[in-house]
Amino acid sequence: MPSTVYLDVFMGDEEQHKIDEATFTATCDFLANNAVIYGLPSDPRHLSSEQQDMLREIDRSHVLRFTPAEALCVGRLVFELNPEASLKKTTTNFTALCTGEKGKCKNARNKELYYLGCPIHRIVRDFVAQGGDITRGDGSGGEVRARYITSQFSDPPKSIYGGKFNDEKDGLKIKMRRGTLAMANSGKNTNSSQFFVVLTDDERQLAKLNGKYVAFGELKAGIEVLDKLNKVAGDVDGKPKVPVWIGGCGKEIAS
């Protein structure tokens, strides 16, 4: 039976989000102390513009926010991993990096073998979204960038096996499509932690990927998240317009 893993995708400014959350909470508290006295609704979201102005007039020292901070999580990508024994090394590596079960990197003890908090550092519109650099977060560590999905190594590449591991040939034979999950690399037999998700069904773009990267999974749910990733794609270097990262990840348990 195929195993299923998930990546929760987050986007935005974390620090500003914390400020916005704190401001909304303070507004809720301020309103709670004054709602009955002034005949106002108890929920800031239900205040009319006139009532908002009334609340401001009560104490102008307060910075007020009448709506909750926009959620940073934009959705969940759920992947069904290829169950073939010929791809077991690749799928085992990816699953363990989603669960964090292997602990610290063998050759970088201050780094976790875990995708949690890891950036999606490169998004090319109508092509791919790339992440999984568990050491540096920018594509120069943990592995990858070469050819179309590439990387110059500032740190030794990391996997649950300690470093690079070889291509599993059956994964090179799989024809990619939108939603395909594949290992990024810097050439033959250089897989480690970095991966990419295909954002297109354009055959001309797919021709750049087929046969060069080990495909090992397909998107099962979360197609709308691919659209959101595509919208924040970067320019030539692919750096996203806003920070994008994996805010949650793991293995789905069959019910």
Rosetta silent file (secondary structure, phi, psi, omega in degrees, C-alpha in Angstrom):
SEQUENCE: MPSTVYLDVFMGDEEQHKIDEATFTATCDFLANNAVIYGLPSDPRHLSSEQQDMLREIDRSHVLRFTPAEALCVGRLVFELNPEASLKKTTTNFTALCTGEKGKCKNARNKELYYLGCPIHRIVRDFVAQGGDITRGDGSGGEVRARYITSQFSDPPKSIYGGKFNDEKDGLKIKMRRGTLAMANSGKNTNSSQFFVVLTDDERQLAKLNGKYVAFGELKAGIEVLDKLNKVAGDVDGKPKVPVWIGGCGKEIAS
SCORE:     score description
SCORE:     0.000 S_00000001
   1 L     0.000  131.877 -179.212    0.000    0.000    0.000 S_00000001
   2 L   -63.248  143.216  174.608    1.427    3.444   -0.936 S_00000001
   3 L   -90.287  154.519 -176.035    2.448    5.693    1.955 S_00000001
   4 E  -124.942  131.658  178.755    1.182    9.260    2.116 S_00000001
   5 E  -125.504  162.454 -179.127    3.065   12.297    3.410 S_00000001
   6 E  -136.012  153.009  172.736    2.127   15.943    3.742 S_00000001
   7 E  -129.186  120.875  173.860    3.733   19.371    3.670 S_00000001
   8 E   -88.514  121.052 -174.761    1.885   22.366    5.160 S_00000001
   9 E   -96.177  126.951  178.501    2.878   25.426    3.139 S_00000001
  10 E  -114.120  146.003  177.674    3.209   28.788    4.899 S_00000001
  11 E  -140.786  147.044  172.444    3.693   32.191    3.261 S_00000001
  12 L   122.885 -170.633 -177.738    4.199   35.732    4.491 S_00000001
  13 L   -97.780  107.033 -176.327    6.001   37.858    7.051 S_00000001
  14 H   -61.591  -42.594 -177.705    6.158   35.972   10.371 S_00000001
  15 H   -65.291  -43.709  178.982    7.156   39.007   12.445 S_00000001
  16 H   -65.458  -35.406  178.676    4.362   41.181   11.029 S_00000001
  17 H   -62.704  -41.067  177.951    1.928   38.327   11.597 S_00000001
  18 H   -62.784  -41.743  178.487    2.899   38.215   15.287 S_00000001
  19 H   -63.010  -45.941 -179.057    2.348   41.976   15.565 S_00000001
  20 H   -63.914  -39.583  178.203   -1.038   41.753   13.832 S_00000001
  21 H   -63.545  -45.359 -178.684   -2.123   38.863   16.077 S_00000001
  22 H   -64.780  -38.235 -179.975   -1.100   40.719   19.221 S_00000001
  23 H   -66.444  -41.157  179.058   -2.885   43.888   18.064 S_00000001
  24 H   -66.302  -41.256  178.488   -6.125   42.001   17.353 S_00000001
  25 H   -61.973  -42.665  178.691   -5.951   40.265   20.755 S_00000001
  26 H   -64.569  -37.193  178.225   -5.425   43.615   22.475 S_00000001
  27 H   -64.983  -42.053  177.149   -8.375   45.058   20.553 S_00000001
  28 H   -59.528  -42.915 -179.690  -10.578   42.145   21.695 S_00000001
  29 H   -66.474  -42.679 -179.799   -9.559   42.774   25.306 S_00000001
  30 H   -63.850  -42.187  179.099  -10.147   46.527   25.032 S_00000001
  31 H   -65.758  -39.423 -179.439  -13.577   45.973   23.471 S_00000001
  32 H   -59.851  -32.885 -178.990  -14.505   43.426   26.163 S_00000001
  33 H   -79.776  -13.211 -173.880  -13.919   46.083   28.830 S_00000001
  34 H  -125.811  -10.290 -173.916  -16.067   48.651   27.051 S_00000001
  35 H   -59.082  -48.744 -177.446  -18.714   46.833   24.997 S_00000001
  36 H   -66.101  -41.251 -177.607  -21.433   46.758   27.665 S_00000001
  37 H   -60.650  -41.754 -174.492  -20.790   50.342   28.778 S_00000001
  38 H  -105.511    7.167  176.987  -21.138   51.766   25.265 S_00000001
  39 L    67.229   40.761 -177.106  -23.598   49.252   23.832 S_00000001
  40 L  -105.324  154.850  172.972  -21.140   47.767   21.352 S_00000001
  41 L   -60.652  153.306 -177.037  -20.921   44.234   19.897 S_00000001
  42 L   -84.255  -12.019 -178.480  -18.456   42.026   21.759 S_00000001
  43 L  -107.741  122.175 -178.539  -16.669   40.908   18.588 S_00000001
  44 H   -55.608  -29.074 -177.925  -14.449   43.479   16.814 S_00000001
  45 H   -69.798  -16.628 -177.827  -15.401   41.963   13.443 S_00000001
  46 H   -97.479    1.802 -179.526  -19.032   42.984   14.005 S_00000001
  47 L   -76.898  136.642  172.188  -18.344   46.665   14.616 S_00000001
  48 L   -75.419  169.644  179.236  -19.592   49.161   12.055 S_00000001
  49 H   -62.134  -35.800  178.152  -17.222   51.893   10.895 S_00000001
  50 H   -66.318  -40.312  179.356  -19.012   54.329   13.220 S_00000001
  51 H   -69.639  -34.037  174.871  -18.590   51.933   16.166 S_00000001
  52 H   -62.031  -43.673  178.477  -14.913   51.470   15.324 S_00000001
  53 H   -63.554  -37.455  179.072  -14.488   55.244   15.472 S_00000001
  54 H   -62.783  -42.084 -179.993  -16.313   55.302   18.800 S_00000001
  55 H   -65.793  -38.171  178.127  -13.919   52.728   20.222 S_00000001
  56 H   -63.640  -37.218 -177.235  -10.928   54.750   19.009 S_00000001
  57 H   -68.287  -25.565 -178.256  -12.292   57.858   20.706 S_00000001
  58 H   -62.387  -41.888  178.891  -12.461   56.076   24.074 S_00000001
  59 L  -155.946  101.521 -174.965   -8.679   55.883   24.262 S_00000001
  60 L   -73.412   -3.731  178.290   -6.576   57.074   21.336 S_00000001
  61 L   -76.992  -16.035 -178.807   -3.427   55.539   22.826 S_00000001
  62 L   -84.256  133.870  168.490   -4.610   52.104   21.653 S_00000001
  63 L   -90.506  121.786 -172.883   -3.650   50.776   18.221 S_00000001
  64 L  -110.571  145.087  173.821   -6.702   48.825   17.117 S_00000001
  65 L  -133.544  126.184 -171.621   -7.169   46.008   14.624 S_00000001
  66 L  -101.133   -0.455  176.400  -10.685   44.845   13.880 S_00000001
  67 L  -130.089  148.397  178.506   -9.929   41.701   11.877 S_00000001
  68 L   -63.751  157.906  174.885   -7.744   38.704   12.781 S_00000001
  69 L   -63.120  140.198  178.658   -4.299   38.381   11.236 S_00000001
  70 L   -64.449  135.855 -177.603   -4.430   36.580    7.915 S_00000001
  71 L   -60.715  138.819  176.874   -3.403   32.942    8.315 S_00000001
  72 L   -78.611  -30.484  179.680    0.160   32.143    7.266 S_00000001
  73 E   -75.553  121.686 -177.926   -0.738   28.577    6.301 S_00000001
  74 E  -101.147   -2.203  176.851   -2.038   28.593    2.720 S_00000001
  75 E   145.884  175.982 -177.038   -2.781   24.880    2.534 S_00000001
  76 E  -118.039  131.376  171.394   -1.530   21.324    2.658 S_00000001
  77 E   -96.303  122.001  178.850    0.191   19.350   -0.085 S_00000001
  78 E  -113.056  123.241 -177.473   -0.527   15.631    0.300 S_00000001
  79 E  -114.650  136.864  170.199    1.644   13.254   -1.712 S_00000001
  80 E   -96.196  120.573 -176.656    1.218    9.580   -2.414 S_00000001
  81 E   -86.418  144.710 -179.572    4.682    8.052   -2.623 S_00000001
  82 L   -61.074  125.683 -174.973    5.557    5.426   -5.198 S_00000001
  83 L   -84.981   -2.190 -176.137    5.344    2.021   -3.461 S_00000001
  84 L   -63.187  138.756  179.773    7.777    0.209   -5.768 S_00000001
  85 H   -61.528  -27.157 -178.719   10.690   -1.471   -3.992 S_00000001
  86 H   -70.996   -8.411  177.675   13.009   -0.004   -6.639 S_00000001
  87 H  -118.625   15.191 -173.527   12.328    3.485   -5.189 S_00000001
  88 H   -62.583  -37.818 -178.415   12.469    2.536   -1.522 S_00000001
  89 H   -64.390  -41.599 -179.528   15.695    4.398   -0.730 S_00000001
  90 H   -68.899  -47.070 -177.163   14.298    7.672   -2.115 S_00000001
  91 H   -69.190  -34.340  177.503   10.854    7.377   -0.505 S_00000001
  92 H   -65.148  -41.678  178.258   12.320    6.305    2.851 S_00000001
  93 H   -60.594  -48.929 -177.250   14.613    9.341    2.847 S_00000001
  94 H   -65.279  -43.446 -179.796   11.772   11.752    2.047 S_00000001
  95 H   -61.354  -44.281 -179.641    9.384   10.225    4.577 S_00000001
  96 H   -64.735  -35.040  177.440   11.965   10.375    7.374 S_00000001
  97 H   -71.260  -26.248  175.625   12.707   14.026    6.567 S_00000001
  98 H   -75.053  -34.721 -177.392    8.965   14.745    6.801 S_00000001
  99 H   -91.568  -21.759 -177.380    8.665   13.082   10.230 S_00000001
 100 L    74.010   15.493 -172.211   12.032   14.143   11.655 S_00000001
 101 L   -68.591  -16.471 -176.264   12.439   10.652   13.089 S_00000001
 102 L   -91.007   -3.540  176.032   16.185   10.441   12.358 S_00000001
 103 L    75.016 -133.007 -174.075   17.194   13.325   14.619 S_00000001
 104 E   -84.608  154.693  172.320   20.414   15.226   13.901 S_00000001
 105 E   -63.773  141.313 -179.220   22.550   15.177   10.761 S_00000001
 106 L   -66.829  -35.006 -176.875   25.491   12.817   11.141 S_00000001
 107 L  -111.540   16.464  174.252   27.995   15.343    9.788 S_00000001
 108 E  -155.719   82.082 -168.376   26.324   18.530   11.080 S_00000001
 109 E   -64.753  -14.948  178.640   25.154   17.868   14.633 S_00000001
 110 E   -90.796    1.634 -178.887   23.451   21.249   14.981 S_00000001
 111 E  -112.480  137.478  178.116   21.138   20.504   12.036 S_00000001
 112 E   -88.305  142.601  170.843   17.967   18.426   12.159 S_00000001
 113 L   -83.452   75.019 -168.922   17.127   15.864    9.505 S_00000001
 114 L  -157.952  134.195  179.431   13.712   17.473    9.312 S_00000001
 115 L   -80.360  -13.744 -176.161   11.804   19.572    6.796 S_00000001
 116 L   -57.209  125.440 -179.748    9.907   21.517    9.479 S_00000001
 117 L    83.405   -2.634 -176.649   10.662   25.233    9.034 S_00000001
 118 L   -76.166  133.619 -179.463   12.611   24.606    5.846 S_00000001
 119 E   -69.089  149.833  159.994   12.127   27.266    3.125 S_00000001
 120 L   -90.556   94.120 -164.485   10.700   26.710   -0.315 S_00000001
 121 L   -86.519  -13.339 -175.504   13.607   28.771   -1.592 S_00000001
 122 E  -142.184  121.766  175.929   13.036   28.674   -5.347 S_00000001
 123 E  -131.536  117.723  178.552    9.790   28.976   -7.316 S_00000001
 124 E  -107.201  120.518 -174.313    9.892   29.325  -11.090 S_00000001
 125 L   -54.110  134.091  177.946    6.527   30.293  -12.565 S_00000001
 126 L    55.274   34.999  178.151    4.835   27.510  -14.518 S_00000001
 127 L  -143.717  -81.696 -177.317    7.781   25.203  -13.873 S_00000001
 128 E  -146.971  158.270  167.322    8.773   24.065  -10.356 S_00000001
 129 E  -119.478  125.380 -171.936    8.772   24.887   -6.642 S_00000001
 130 E  -119.969  137.218  177.579   11.969   23.722   -4.933 S_00000001
 131 E  -154.434 -166.159  174.792   12.799   23.268   -1.243 S_00000001
 132 L    96.617    8.411  175.951   14.323   20.905    1.260 S_00000001
 133 L   -78.099   95.238 -173.004   17.708   22.522    1.918 S_00000001
 134 L   -80.108   -7.414 -178.917   17.863   21.495    5.579 S_00000001
 135 L  -102.964  -42.172 -176.989   21.294   23.020    6.229 S_00000001
 136 L  -120.499  -20.755  175.037   21.271   26.489    4.665 S_00000001
 137 L    77.986    5.436 -176.661   17.744   26.995    3.382 S_00000001
 138 L  -126.502    7.713  179.334   18.792   28.651    0.127 S_00000001
 139 L    96.055   -6.223 -178.382   19.687   25.757   -2.162 S_00000001
 140 L   -97.014   -4.190  177.767   23.420   25.830   -1.441 S_00000001
 141 L  -131.933 -174.940  178.164   23.301   23.167    1.275 S_00000001
 142 L    54.668  -18.315  177.928   21.409   19.969    2.046 S_00000001
 143 L   127.915  163.306  151.377   21.706   19.551   -1.698 S_00000001
 144 L    81.190  130.681  162.866   20.671   20.843   -5.025 S_00000001
 145 E   170.209  114.702  174.718   20.903   22.953   -7.962 S_00000001
 146 L  -167.369  148.879 -176.121   22.244   21.844  -11.363 S_00000001
 147 L    57.098 -117.948 -178.295   21.011   22.017  -14.879 S_00000001
 148 L   -89.738  -36.971  176.440   17.395   23.173  -14.458 S_00000001
 149 L  -115.442   98.025 -165.258   16.951   22.172  -10.800 S_00000001
 150 L  -133.387  175.654  179.369   20.383   22.868   -9.434 S_00000001
 151 E  -167.101  137.162  170.321   22.691   23.828   -6.552 S_00000001
 152 L   -96.671  130.320 -173.517   26.183   24.934   -5.623 S_00000001
 153 L   -85.440  116.568  168.650   27.199   23.304   -2.353 S_00000001
 154 L   -90.780  -31.537  176.117   28.374   25.595    0.449 S_00000001
 155 L  -117.855  153.458  175.086   27.734   22.763    2.915 S_00000001
 156 L   -58.665  138.658  178.737   28.075   19.021    2.290 S_00000001
 157 L   -62.473  147.684 -176.062   24.733   17.645    1.058 S_00000001
 158 L  -120.862  142.810  169.211   22.633   15.866    3.699 S_00000001
 159 L  -147.488  177.729  177.767   20.277   12.897    3.614 S_00000001
 160 L   -70.358  -10.041  179.359   19.295   10.323    6.222 S_00000001
 161 L   -94.362    1.604  176.483   22.140    8.246    4.774 S_00000001
 162 L   107.140  -33.494 -179.746   24.720   10.862    5.701 S_00000001
 163 L  -161.195 -144.243  179.349   25.332   12.496    2.319 S_00000001
 164 L   -68.129  152.075  171.627   24.492   12.032   -1.345 S_00000001
 165 E  -136.627  158.645 -170.409   22.865    8.860   -2.566 S_00000001
 166 L   -71.620  156.158  173.456   22.510    7.382   -6.022 S_00000001
 167 L   -64.266  135.720  170.632   19.643    7.797   -8.464 S_00000001
 168 L   -91.923  114.516 -164.440   17.132    4.983   -8.354 S_00000001
 169 H   -57.331  -35.173 -179.415   16.802    4.296  -12.054 S_00000001
 170 H   -62.363  -29.838  177.945   13.072    3.513  -12.141 S_00000001
 171 H   -68.887  -26.148  177.386   12.389    7.049  -10.893 S_00000001
 172 H   -73.846  -19.339 -177.262   14.210    8.461  -13.916 S_00000001
 173 H   -87.741  -14.222 -177.058   11.796    6.620  -16.206 S_00000001
 174 L   -74.377  129.756  177.392    8.647    8.180  -14.749 S_00000001
 175 L   -79.310  126.417 -176.117    7.092   10.865  -16.954 S_00000001
 176 L   -82.869  160.651  177.956    6.443   13.973  -14.900 S_00000001
 177 L  -154.762  177.128  178.088    3.300   16.091  -14.797 S_00000001
 178 L   -59.793  127.279 -179.081    1.816   18.841  -12.666 S_00000001
 179 L    96.578   -4.431  176.893    1.984   17.693   -9.047 S_00000001
 180 E   -69.051  139.381  176.719    4.855   15.246   -9.503 S_00000001
 181 E  -105.041  128.405 -176.199    7.280   15.112   -6.556 S_00000001
 182 E  -143.953  159.253  176.267   10.937   14.566   -7.472 S_00000001
 183 E   -81.423  133.437  170.636   14.435   14.819   -6.057 S_00000001
 184 L   -81.823  159.474 -179.637   16.498   17.819   -7.074 S_00000001
 185 L  -155.361  173.869  176.785   20.154   17.176   -7.798 S_00000001
 186 L  -117.609   25.585 -177.993   23.435   18.677   -8.982 S_00000001
 187 L   136.084 -176.972 -177.730   24.117   15.922  -11.476 S_00000001
 188 L   -58.951  134.467  173.820   24.023   12.153  -11.666 S_00000001
 189 L    58.443   42.839  179.611   23.799   10.320   -8.304 S_00000001
 190 L  -126.886   36.106  178.887   23.723   13.465   -6.118 S_00000001
 191 E   -74.794  145.694  173.238   20.380   13.111   -4.313 S_00000001
 192 L  -149.436 -100.853 -177.867   20.117   14.256   -0.704 S_00000001
 193 L  -111.596  -22.614 -174.769   17.359   16.337    0.925 S_00000001
 194 L   -75.755  143.509 -176.854   16.298   18.873   -1.702 S_00000001
 195 E  -140.207  171.793  172.294   13.187   18.169   -3.743 S_00000001
 196 E  -144.769  157.597  175.073   10.843   19.902   -6.146 S_00000001
 197 E  -117.666  132.484 -178.043    7.169   19.838   -7.103 S_00000001
 198 E   -77.510  133.720 -177.179    6.196   20.293  -10.742 S_00000001
 199 L  -107.280    7.216 -171.646    3.877   23.265  -11.385 S_00000001
 200 L  -141.179  159.332  169.873    3.111   22.669  -15.059 S_00000001
 201 L  -114.715    8.659  179.849    1.750   20.261  -17.658 S_00000001
 202 L   -67.253  117.327 -175.682    3.565   22.064  -20.486 S_00000001
 203 H   -60.141  -31.985  179.807    5.364   19.331  -22.423 S_00000001
 204 H   -67.029  -37.767  177.325    8.211   21.693  -23.360 S_00000001
 205 H   -73.568  -40.421 -179.111    8.936   22.370  -19.699 S_00000001
 206 H   -64.303  -29.929  179.104    8.498   18.746  -18.700 S_00000001
 207 L   -62.955  -24.338  178.358   11.064   17.727  -21.329 S_00000001
 208 L   -74.616  -16.825 -174.187   13.661   19.615  -19.269 S_00000001
 209 L  -106.879  -39.809 -174.188   12.918   17.348  -16.295 S_00000001
 210 L   -58.577  129.747  177.614   12.114   13.898  -17.639 S_00000001
 211 L    83.905   -5.976 -177.560   14.979   11.456  -17.322 S_00000001
 212 L  -108.532  -22.049 -175.958   17.146   13.865  -15.328 S_00000001
 213 L  -132.946  145.125 -177.715   15.527   13.726  -11.876 S_00000001
 214 L   -80.052  111.951  175.371   14.140   10.867   -9.812 S_00000001
 215 E   -87.836  136.153 -174.707   10.348   11.166   -9.568 S_00000001
 216 E  -143.728    7.369  179.102    8.911    9.297   -6.600 S_00000001
 217 E  -162.990  164.920  178.429    5.469   10.695   -5.744 S_00000001
 218 E  -135.019  146.516  179.745    2.324   12.361   -7.012 S_00000001
 219 E   -67.894  127.673  179.578    0.072   15.022   -5.512 S_00000001
 220 E  -101.141  -33.301  179.244   -3.036   13.477   -3.996 S_00000001
 221 E  -153.715  147.981  177.706   -4.591   16.650   -2.516 S_00000001
 222 L   107.676   25.545 -178.049   -3.801   20.366   -2.465 S_00000001
 223 H   -58.601  -31.033  179.946   -3.805   21.315   -6.139 S_00000001
 224 H   -66.307  -25.080  178.353   -4.925   24.832   -5.121 S_00000001
 225 H   -69.548  -32.588  176.016   -1.673   25.235   -3.172 S_00000001
 226 H   -61.569  -39.048  177.745    0.268   24.822   -6.415 S_00000001
 227 H   -62.880  -40.568 -179.590   -1.638   27.827   -7.789 S_00000001
 228 H   -67.935  -37.748  176.124   -0.687   29.870   -4.716 S_00000001
 229 H   -63.799  -42.689 -178.408    2.969   28.873   -5.078 S_00000001
 230 H   -61.553  -34.968 -177.213    2.900   29.849   -8.730 S_00000001
 231 H   -68.933  -24.394 -179.261    1.553   33.312   -7.868 S_00000001
 232 L  -105.607   18.805  179.248    4.568   34.148   -5.683 S_00000001
 233 L   -58.472  147.562 -179.287    7.155   32.833   -8.138 S_00000001
 234 L   -84.708 -172.615 -179.900   10.350   34.831   -8.351 S_00000001
 235 L   -86.223 -131.446 -174.768   12.108   36.407  -11.278 S_00000001
 236 L   -61.996  -43.290 -176.809   15.209   34.993  -12.958 S_00000001
 237 L   -81.613   -8.445  177.686   16.716   33.474   -9.809 S_00000001
 238 L    79.478    4.768  178.627   13.358   32.068   -8.659 S_00000001
 239 L   -65.715  122.891 -176.705   13.480   33.671   -5.208 S_00000001
 240 L   -57.865  152.487 -179.281    9.835   33.880   -4.073 S_00000001
 241 L   -67.905  -27.185  176.029    8.234   37.322   -3.748 S_00000001
 242 L  -132.034  157.469  176.501    7.389   36.536   -0.110 S_00000001
 243 L   -59.240  135.995  177.942    8.937   34.060    2.341 S_00000001
 244 E  -131.509  133.594 -177.805    7.580   30.539    1.792 S_00000001
 245 E  -153.137  167.658  178.447    8.339   27.642    4.112 S_00000001
 246 E   -89.692  107.198 -176.710    7.197   24.246    5.391 S_00000001
 247 E   -93.266   -6.215  177.706    5.297   24.985    8.590 S_00000001
 248 E  -165.561  147.313 -179.681    4.180   21.415    9.211 S_00000001
 249 E  -164.232  159.545  179.922    5.011   18.022    7.765 S_00000001
 250 E   165.564 -169.527  179.529    4.694   14.343    8.478 S_00000001
 251 E  -107.245  129.315  178.691    3.264   11.015    7.447 S_00000001
 252 L   -76.152  137.455  178.676   -0.486   10.617    7.163 S_00000001
 253 L   -94.629  124.005  179.932   -1.923    7.740    9.142 S_00000001
 254 L   -63.157  133.514 -178.956   -4.481    5.661    7.238 S_00000001
 255 L   -91.178    0.000    0.000   -7.874    5.725    8.965 S_00000001
